[in-house]
Coordinates of C-alpha atoms in Angstrom, one line a residue:
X27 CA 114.6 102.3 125.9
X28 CA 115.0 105.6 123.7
X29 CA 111.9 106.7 121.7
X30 CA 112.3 109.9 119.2
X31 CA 108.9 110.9 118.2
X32 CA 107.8 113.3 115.4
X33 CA 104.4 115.0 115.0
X34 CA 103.1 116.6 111.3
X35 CA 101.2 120.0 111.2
X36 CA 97.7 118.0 111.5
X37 CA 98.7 116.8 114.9
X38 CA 99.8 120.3 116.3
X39 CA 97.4 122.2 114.6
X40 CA 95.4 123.4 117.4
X41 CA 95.6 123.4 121.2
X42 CA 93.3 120.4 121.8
X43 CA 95.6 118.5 119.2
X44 CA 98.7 119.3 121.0
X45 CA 97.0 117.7 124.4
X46 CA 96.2 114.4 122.6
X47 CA 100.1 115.0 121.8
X48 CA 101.1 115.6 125.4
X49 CA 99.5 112.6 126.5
X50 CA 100.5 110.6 124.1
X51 CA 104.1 111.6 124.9
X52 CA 103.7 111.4 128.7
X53 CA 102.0 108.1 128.6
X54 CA 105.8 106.4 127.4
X55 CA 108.7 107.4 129.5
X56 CA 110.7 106.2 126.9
X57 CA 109.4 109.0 124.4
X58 CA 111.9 111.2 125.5
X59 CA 113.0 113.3 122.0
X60 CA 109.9 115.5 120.0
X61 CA 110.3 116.6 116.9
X62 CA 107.6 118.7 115.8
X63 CA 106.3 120.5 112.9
X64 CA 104.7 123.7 112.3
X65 CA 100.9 124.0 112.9
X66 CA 98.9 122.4 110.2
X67 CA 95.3 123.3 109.2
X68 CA 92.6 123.4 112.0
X69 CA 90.0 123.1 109.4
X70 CA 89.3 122.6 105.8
X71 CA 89.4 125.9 104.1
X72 CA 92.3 126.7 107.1
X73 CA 96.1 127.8 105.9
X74 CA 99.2 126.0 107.6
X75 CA 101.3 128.5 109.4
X76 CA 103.9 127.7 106.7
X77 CA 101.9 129.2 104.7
X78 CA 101.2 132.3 105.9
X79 CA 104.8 132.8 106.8
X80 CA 105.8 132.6 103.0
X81 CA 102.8 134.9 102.1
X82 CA 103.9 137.3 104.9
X83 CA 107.5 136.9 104.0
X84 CA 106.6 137.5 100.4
X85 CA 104.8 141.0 100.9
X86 CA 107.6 141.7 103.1
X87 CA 110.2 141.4 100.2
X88 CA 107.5 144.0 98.2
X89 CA 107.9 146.4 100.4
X90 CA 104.4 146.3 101.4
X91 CA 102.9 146.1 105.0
X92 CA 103.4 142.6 105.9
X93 CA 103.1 142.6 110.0
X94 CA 99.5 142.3 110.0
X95 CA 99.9 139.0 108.2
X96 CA 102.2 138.7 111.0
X97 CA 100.2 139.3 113.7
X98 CA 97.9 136.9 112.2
X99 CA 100.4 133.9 112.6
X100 CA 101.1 135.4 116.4
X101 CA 97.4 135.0 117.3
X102 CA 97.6 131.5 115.9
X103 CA 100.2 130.7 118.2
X104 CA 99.0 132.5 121.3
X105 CA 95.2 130.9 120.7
X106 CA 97.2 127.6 121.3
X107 CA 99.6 128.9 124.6
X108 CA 96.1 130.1 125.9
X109 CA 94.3 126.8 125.3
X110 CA 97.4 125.0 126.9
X111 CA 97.1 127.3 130.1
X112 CA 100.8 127.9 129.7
X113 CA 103.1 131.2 131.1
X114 CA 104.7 131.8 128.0
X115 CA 105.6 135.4 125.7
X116 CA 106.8 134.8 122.2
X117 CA 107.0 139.1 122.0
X118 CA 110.5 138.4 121.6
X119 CA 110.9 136.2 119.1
X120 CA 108.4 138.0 117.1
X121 CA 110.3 141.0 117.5
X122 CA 113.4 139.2 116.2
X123 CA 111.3 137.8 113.0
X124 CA 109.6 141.2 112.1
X125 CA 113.4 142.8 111.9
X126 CA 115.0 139.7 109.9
X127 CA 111.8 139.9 107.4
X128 CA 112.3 143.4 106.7
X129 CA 116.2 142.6 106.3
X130 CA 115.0 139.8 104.1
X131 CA 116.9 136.7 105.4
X132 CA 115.8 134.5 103.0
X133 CA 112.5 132.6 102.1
X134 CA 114.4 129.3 103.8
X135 CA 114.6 131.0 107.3
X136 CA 110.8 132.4 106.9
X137 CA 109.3 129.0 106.4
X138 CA 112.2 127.9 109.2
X139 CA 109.6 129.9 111.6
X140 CA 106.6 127.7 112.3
X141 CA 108.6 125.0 113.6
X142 CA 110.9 126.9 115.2
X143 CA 108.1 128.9 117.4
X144 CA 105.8 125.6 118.1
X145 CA 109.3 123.9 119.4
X146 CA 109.1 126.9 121.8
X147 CA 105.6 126.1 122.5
X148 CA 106.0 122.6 123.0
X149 CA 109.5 122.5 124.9
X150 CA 107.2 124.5 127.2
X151 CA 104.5 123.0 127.5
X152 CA 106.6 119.4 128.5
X153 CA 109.1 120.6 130.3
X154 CA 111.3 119.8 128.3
X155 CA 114.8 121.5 126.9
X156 CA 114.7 123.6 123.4
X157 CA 117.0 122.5 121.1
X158 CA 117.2 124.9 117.8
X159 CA 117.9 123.1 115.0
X160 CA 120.1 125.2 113.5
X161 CA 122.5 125.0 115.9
X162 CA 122.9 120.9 115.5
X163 CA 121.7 120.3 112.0
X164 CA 124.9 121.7 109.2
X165 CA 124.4 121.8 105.5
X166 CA 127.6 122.0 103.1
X167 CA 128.2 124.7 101.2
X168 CA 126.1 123.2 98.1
X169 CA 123.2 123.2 100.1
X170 CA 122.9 119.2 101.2
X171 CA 123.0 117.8 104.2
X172 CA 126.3 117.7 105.9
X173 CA 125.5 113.9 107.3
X174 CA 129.1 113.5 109.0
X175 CA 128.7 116.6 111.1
X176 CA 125.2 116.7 111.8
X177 CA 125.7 113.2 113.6
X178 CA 128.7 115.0 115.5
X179 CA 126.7 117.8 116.6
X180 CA 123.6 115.8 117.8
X181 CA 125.1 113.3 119.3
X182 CA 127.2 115.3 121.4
X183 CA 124.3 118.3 122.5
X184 CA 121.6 115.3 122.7
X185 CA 123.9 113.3 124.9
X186 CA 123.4 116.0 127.8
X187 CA 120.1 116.7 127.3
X188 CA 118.1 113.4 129.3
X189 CA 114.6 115.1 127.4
X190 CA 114.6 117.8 124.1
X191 CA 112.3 119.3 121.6
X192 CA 114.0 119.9 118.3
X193 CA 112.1 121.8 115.8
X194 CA 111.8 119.6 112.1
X195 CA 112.1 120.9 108.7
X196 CA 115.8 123.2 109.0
X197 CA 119.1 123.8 110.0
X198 CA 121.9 126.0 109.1
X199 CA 124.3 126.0 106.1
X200 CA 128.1 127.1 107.0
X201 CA 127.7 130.6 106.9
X202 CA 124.7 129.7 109.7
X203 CA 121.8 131.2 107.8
X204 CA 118.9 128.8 108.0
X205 CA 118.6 126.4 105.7
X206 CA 115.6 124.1 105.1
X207 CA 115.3 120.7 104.0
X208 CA 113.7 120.5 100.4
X209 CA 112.1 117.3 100.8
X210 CA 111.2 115.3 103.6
X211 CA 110.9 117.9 106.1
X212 CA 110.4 117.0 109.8
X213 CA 110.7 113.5 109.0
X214 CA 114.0 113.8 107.9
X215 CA 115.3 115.7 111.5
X216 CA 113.2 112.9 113.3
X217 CA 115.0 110.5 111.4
X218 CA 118.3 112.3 112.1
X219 CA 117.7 112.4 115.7
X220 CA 116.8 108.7 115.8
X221 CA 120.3 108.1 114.6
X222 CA 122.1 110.3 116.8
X223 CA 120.5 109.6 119.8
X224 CA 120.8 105.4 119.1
X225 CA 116.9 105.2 119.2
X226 CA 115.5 101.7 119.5
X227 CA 112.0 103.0 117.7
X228 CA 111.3 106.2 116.0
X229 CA 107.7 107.1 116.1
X230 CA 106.3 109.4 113.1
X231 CA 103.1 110.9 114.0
X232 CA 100.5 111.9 111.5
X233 CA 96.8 112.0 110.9
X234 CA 96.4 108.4 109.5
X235 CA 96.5 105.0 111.6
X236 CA 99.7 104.1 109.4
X237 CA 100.0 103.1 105.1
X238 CA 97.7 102.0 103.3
X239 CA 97.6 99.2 101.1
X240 CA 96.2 101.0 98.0
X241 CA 95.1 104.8 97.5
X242 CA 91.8 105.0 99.3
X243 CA 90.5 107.6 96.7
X244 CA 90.3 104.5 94.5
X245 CA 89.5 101.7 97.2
X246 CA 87.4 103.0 100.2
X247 CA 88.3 102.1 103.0
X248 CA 91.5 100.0 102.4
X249 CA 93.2 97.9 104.8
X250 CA 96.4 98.8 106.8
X251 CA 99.7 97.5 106.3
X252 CA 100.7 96.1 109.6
X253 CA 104.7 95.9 108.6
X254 CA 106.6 96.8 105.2
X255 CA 110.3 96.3 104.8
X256 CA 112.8 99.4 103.4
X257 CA 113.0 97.6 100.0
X258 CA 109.3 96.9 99.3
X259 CA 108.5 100.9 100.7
X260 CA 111.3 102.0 98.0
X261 CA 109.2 99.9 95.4
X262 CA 105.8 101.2 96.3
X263 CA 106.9 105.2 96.8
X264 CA 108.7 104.9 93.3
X265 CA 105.0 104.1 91.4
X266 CA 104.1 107.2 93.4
X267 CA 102.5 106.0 96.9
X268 CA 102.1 108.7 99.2
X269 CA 105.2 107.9 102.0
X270 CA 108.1 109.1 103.8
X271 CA 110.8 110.4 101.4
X272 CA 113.6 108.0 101.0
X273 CA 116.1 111.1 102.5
X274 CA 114.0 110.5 105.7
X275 CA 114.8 106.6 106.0
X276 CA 118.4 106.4 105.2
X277 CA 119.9 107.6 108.7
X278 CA 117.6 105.0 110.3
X279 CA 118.0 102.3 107.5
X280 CA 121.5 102.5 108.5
X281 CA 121.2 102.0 112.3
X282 CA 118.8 99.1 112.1
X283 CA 116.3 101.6 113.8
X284 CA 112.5 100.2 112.8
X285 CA 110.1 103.4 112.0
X286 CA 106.4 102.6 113.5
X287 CA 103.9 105.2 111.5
X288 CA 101.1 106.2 114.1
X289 CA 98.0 108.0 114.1
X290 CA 97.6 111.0 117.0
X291 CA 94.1 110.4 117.2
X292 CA 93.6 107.3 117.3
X293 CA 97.0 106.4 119.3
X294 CA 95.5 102.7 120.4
X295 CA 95.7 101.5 116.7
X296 CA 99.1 99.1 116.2
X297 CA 100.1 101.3 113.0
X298 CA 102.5 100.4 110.0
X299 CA 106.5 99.0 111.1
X300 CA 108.7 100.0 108.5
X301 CA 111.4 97.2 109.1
X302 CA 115.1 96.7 107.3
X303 CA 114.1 92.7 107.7
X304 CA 111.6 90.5 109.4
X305 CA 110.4 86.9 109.4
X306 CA 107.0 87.3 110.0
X307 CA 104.9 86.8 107.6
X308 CA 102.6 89.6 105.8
X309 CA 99.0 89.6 106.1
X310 CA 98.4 89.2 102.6
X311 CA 100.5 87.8 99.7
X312 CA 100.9 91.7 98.9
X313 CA 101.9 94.3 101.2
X314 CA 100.5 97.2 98.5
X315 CA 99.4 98.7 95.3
X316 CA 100.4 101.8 93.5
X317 CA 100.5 103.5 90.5
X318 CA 100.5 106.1 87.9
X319 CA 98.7 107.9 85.1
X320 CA 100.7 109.4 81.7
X321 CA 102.8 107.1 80.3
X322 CA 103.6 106.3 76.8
X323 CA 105.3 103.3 75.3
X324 CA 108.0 103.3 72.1
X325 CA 108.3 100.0 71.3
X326 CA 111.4 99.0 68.3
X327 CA 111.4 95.9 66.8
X328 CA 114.1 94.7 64.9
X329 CA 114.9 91.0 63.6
X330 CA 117.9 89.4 65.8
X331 CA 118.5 92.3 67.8
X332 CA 119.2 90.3 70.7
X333 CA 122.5 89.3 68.6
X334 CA 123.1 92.6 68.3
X335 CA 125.4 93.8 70.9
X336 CA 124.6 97.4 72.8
X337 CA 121.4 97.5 71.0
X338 CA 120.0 98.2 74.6
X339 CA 122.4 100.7 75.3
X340 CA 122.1 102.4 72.1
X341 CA 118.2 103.2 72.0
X342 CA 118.5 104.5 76.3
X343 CA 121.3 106.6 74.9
X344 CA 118.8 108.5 72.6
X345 CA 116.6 109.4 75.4
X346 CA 119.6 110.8 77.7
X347 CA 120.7 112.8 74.9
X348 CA 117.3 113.8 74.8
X349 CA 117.3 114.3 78.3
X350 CA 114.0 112.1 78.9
X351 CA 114.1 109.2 81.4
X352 CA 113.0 106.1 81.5
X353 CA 110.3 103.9 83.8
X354 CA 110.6 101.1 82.4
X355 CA 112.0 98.3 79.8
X356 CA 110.8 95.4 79.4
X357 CA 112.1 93.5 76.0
X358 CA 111.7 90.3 74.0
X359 CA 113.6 88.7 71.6
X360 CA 113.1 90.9 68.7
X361 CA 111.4 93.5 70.8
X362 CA 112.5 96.5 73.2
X363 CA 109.9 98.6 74.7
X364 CA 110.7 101.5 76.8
X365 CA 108.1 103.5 78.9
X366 CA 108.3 107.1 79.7
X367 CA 106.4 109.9 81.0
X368 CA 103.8 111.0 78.4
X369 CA 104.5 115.7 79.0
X370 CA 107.8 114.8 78.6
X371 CA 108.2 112.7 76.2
X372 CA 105.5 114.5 73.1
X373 CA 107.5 117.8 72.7
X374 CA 110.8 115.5 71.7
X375 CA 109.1 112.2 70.3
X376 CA 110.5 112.9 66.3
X377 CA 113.8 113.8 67.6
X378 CA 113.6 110.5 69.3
X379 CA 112.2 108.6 66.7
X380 CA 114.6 109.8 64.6
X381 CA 117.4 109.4 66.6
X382 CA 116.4 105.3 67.3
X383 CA 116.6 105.4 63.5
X384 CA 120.0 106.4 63.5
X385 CA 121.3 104.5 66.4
X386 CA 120.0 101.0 65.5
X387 CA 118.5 100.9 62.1
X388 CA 115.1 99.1 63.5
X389 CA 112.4 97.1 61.7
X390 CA 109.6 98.8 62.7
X391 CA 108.8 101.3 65.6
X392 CA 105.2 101.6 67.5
X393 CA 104.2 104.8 69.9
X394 CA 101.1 103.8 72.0
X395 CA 100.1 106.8 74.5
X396 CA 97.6 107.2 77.7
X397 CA 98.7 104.9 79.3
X398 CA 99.3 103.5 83.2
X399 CA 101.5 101.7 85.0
X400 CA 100.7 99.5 87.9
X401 CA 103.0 97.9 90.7
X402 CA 101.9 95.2 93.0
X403 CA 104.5 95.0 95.8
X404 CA 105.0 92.1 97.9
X405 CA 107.8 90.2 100.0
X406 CA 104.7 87.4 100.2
X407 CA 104.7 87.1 96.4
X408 CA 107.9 85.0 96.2
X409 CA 106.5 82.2 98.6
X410 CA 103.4 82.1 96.8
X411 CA 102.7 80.0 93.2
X412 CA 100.3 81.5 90.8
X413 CA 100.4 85.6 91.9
X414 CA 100.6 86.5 88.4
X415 CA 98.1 84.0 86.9
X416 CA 95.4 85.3 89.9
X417 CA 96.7 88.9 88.1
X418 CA 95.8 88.3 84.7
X419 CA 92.6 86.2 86.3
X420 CA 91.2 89.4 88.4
X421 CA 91.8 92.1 85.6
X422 CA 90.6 89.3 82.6
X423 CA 87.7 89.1 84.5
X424 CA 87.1 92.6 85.4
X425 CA 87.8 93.4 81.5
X426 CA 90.8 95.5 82.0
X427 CA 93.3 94.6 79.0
X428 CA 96.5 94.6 80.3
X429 CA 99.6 95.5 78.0
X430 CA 102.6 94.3 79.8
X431 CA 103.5 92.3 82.7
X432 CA 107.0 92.4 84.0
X433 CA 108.7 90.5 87.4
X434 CA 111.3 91.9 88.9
X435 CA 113.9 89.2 89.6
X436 CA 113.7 89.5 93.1
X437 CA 110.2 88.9 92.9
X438 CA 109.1 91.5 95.2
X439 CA 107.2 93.4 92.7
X440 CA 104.9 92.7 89.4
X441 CA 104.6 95.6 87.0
X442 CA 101.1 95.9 85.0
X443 CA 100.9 98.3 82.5
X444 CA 97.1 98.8 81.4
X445 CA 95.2 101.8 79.5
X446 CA 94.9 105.3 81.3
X447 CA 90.7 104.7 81.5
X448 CA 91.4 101.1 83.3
X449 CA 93.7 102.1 85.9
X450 CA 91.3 102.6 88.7
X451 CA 89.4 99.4 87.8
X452 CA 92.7 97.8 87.6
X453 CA 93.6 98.8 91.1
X454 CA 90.5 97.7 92.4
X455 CA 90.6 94.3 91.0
X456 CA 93.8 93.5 92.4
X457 CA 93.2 94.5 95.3
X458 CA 89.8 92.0 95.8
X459 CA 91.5 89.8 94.3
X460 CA 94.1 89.9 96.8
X461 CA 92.9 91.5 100.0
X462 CA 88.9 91.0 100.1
X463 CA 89.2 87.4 99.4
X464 CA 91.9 87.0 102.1
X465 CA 90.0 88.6 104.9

C-alpha cells in the first residue's frame, strides 16, 4: 500500500509539531511520500514564515535592509533543527536566498522559500530523499499547470525514489523560475503526487479532526462528517464552505484515489473520506450546511413569458454584458428571479434594469436586497420523503421567513434563500432539525 501524506503550516509550525508529525509518519510504513508546507503560526499573534518571506522580499525590492527580516525566518528554522536534535546547516541555502532577493527573482520564488527549506528540514529529519518541486512540477508558459508533464516528471523521479519529501505550494514555469500555485497550495502537490505515485489513500493533514457539517462559528461544536462524495463537496465549497480547492481534487478525482482529511493532533480520530462513490449510507440525511451573506434578488415578471422563447437567455445576457454573474435562478411561470452578489451588482443595477427593459419588455420588475443564501447538501436527501417539508417546519418554527426554495434535480442539494439578519438562525435550525434530533 502507497500513502502520500500532506501537512499545513499549523502542523509544522514548531519543533514539537513536527514530532507528532514524525510519528505519525513512522507509525504507517505505507506513508511513504510527505508533502509539507511552510511553518504556520506557533501562536496567536505569531506570523507564518510565508509571511515574513513576502515582507522580507518586499523591503528587499525597496532597496532597504531586508536581511535582518531574514535572519528572523533563519532562527525560526534553526529553533526547529535544534528542537529536532538534528546535524543540519541551512548557511547555504540562505546564502543562495539573500543573493536571489537582492537580484529580485520574483515574489513567486520568495514565498516558494518556506516550503522549500522545511522540505530540507523534514527530508532530514526522516531520512528520507529531497525532492525540489521545481524540478518535477512544470507550468506552461500562461502560467497554469502543465498537467501532462508534471505527471511525466513525477512519475518517472518518484518511481526511483522508494521514500521522498516534496515541498507543496510551487514549481517551475518553462523558463525554470519558480512558479507558485495560486490557489490550493500544498494540497494541490499532494494531490499531484497522489496521482503520480498511484496512491491507494492520500492523507491531508491539518489542524481539525476532518469537515464540518456546518460553520462552527454559527453552531458550536458541530458534528464531523464521516464521508462526503466529490459531487456533494463541489456543492458545499461553492455556497462558500471552508475546503480543499477543487484544483486540489481533480488529479485524485481522476484516479479513483479517496482523500481521508486528518487532524495531527489528534491522529486517533477516523476523520472525513472524501470519496468519488460509496454505498454506505451517511450519518444523517445531510452531509452539510453552508452559506452566504450579500445577495440581492431582480425578479421580472411578465404575462406568458414561458411562451416566450429565449426569454431566459435574454435577461442572463444583460448581466454578461454587464459583466455580473449569476448564483442563482429559480423561475415560475410568469416569473424569473435571478440572484447575484449584492457589491457587484448596486454600482450597475439601472444599467441592468434598463437593459431587462429593452431585452424583454417585462410586466413589472422587483429588486429586494440583504439577502442570504442557504444550501443544504445531502446524497441522503434523495432516499428520504419530507426533507423539505422538515425545512420549511424548522425555520417556520424558528420564525425565519424564507424567500425561495429551490431542488436541484439531482436532489443532492436544497437551496434556501432567507433575509441577511436570519441567516445564522437559519443555519442553526436546520441543523437541529437535522443533526441534534438524529443523534
Amino acid at each position: 500500500m502507497k500513502k502520500i501524506v500532506k501537512f499545513g503550516g499549523s502542523s509544522l509550525a514548531n519543533a514539537e509539531q513536527f514530532q507528532k508529525v514524525g510519528e505519525i509518519i513512522r507509525s504507517d510504513e505505507s506513508r511513504r511520500y510527505v508533502v509539507p508546507s511552510a511553518p504556520g503560526k506557533r501562536f496567536d499573534g505569531d506570523t507564518k514564515v510565508t509571511d515574513l518571506l513576502y515582507k522580507c522580499y518586499n523591503t528587499a525590492v525597496e532597496g532597504e535592509d531586508f536581511v535582518p527580516i531574514l535572519q528572523e525566518i533563519k532562527g525560526r528554522y534553526y529553533e526547529i533543527i535544534r528542537g529536532l536534535n538534528l546535524d543540519l546547516s541551512l548557511e547555504d541555502e540562505f546564502v543562495q536566498i539573500e543573493a536571489d532577493f537582492k537580484a529580485q527573482a520574483g515574489t513567486d520564488y520568495a514565498a516558494s522559500r518556506g516550503e522549500f527549506l522545511n522540505g530540507k528540514v523534514m527530508a532530514a529529519y526522516l531520512g528520507y530523499e529531497f525532492v525540489d518541486a521545481a524540478d518535477v512540477i512544470r507550468f506552461d508558459k500562461n502560467g497554469n499547470l502543465d498537467a501532462e508533464k508534471t505527471d511525466r516528471l513525477l512519475s518517472k523521479k518518484l518511481a526511483k525514489c522508494e521514500r521522498a519529501v516534496i515541498p507543496g505550494f510551487y514549481g517551475a514555469g518553462e523558463d525554470g523560475k519558480v512558479k507558485t500555485f495560486s490557489r490550493g497550495g500544498s494540497d494541490v502537490t499532494g494531490s499531484l503526487v497522489a496521482k503520480a505515485i498511484k496512491a491507494d489513500l492520500y492523507e491531508n493533514w491539518t489542524d481539525v479532526s476532518g469537515f464540518l457539517v456546518t460553520d462552527p462559528r454559527i453552531v458550536k461544536d458541530p458534528e464531523v462528517i464521516e464521508s462526503i462524495t466529490y459531487r456533494e463537496l463541489r456543492e458545499l465549497s461553492y455556497m462558500g464552505a471552508t475546503v480543499l480547492h477543487e484544483d486540489a481534487i481533480f488529479p485524485v478525482r481522476k484516479e479513483g484515489i479517496p482523500i481521508n482529511i486528518k487532524n495531527t493532533n489528534r491522529p486517533e480520530d477516523k476523520g472525513t473520506f472524501i470519496v468519488e462513490s460509496t454505498c454506505k449510507k451517511p450519518k444523517f440525511t445531510i452531509t452539510g450546511i453552508a452559506g452566504k451573506k450579500g445577495f440581492c434578488s431582480i425578479n421580472i415578471e411578465k404575462s406568458m413569458m414561458n411562451s416566450e422563447v429565449g426569454f431566459g437567455r435574454k435577461v442572463l445576457q444583460v448581466f454578461e454584458d454587464q459583466g455580473i454573474s449569476f448564483e442563482h435562478v429559480p423561475s415560475g411561470i410568469d416569473t424569473m428571479t435571478v440572484y447575484v452578489h449584492q457589491d457587484e451588482f448596486e454600482e450597475k443595477e439601472q444599467q441592468v434594469i434598463a437593459g431587462i427593459h429593452r431585452a424583454v419588455q417585462p410586466d413589472f420588475v422587483e429588486m429586494e436586497s440583504d439577502l442570504a443564501l442557504i444550501a443544504v447538501v445531502g446524497r441522503g436527501m434523495k432516499s428520504t420523503r419530507g426533507t423539505a417539508g422538515r425545512i420549511f417546519s424548522a425555520l417556520a418554527h424558528a420564525n425565519v421567513n424564507v424567500k425561495m426554495i429551490d431542488q436541484g434535480s439531482s436532489e443532492l442539494n436544497i437551496i434556501i434563500g432567507v433575509e441577511n439578519r436570519d441567516f445564522e438562525t437559519a443555519v442553526k435550525a436546520i441543523y437541529d432539525i437535522f443533526v441534534i434530533t438524529q443523534i
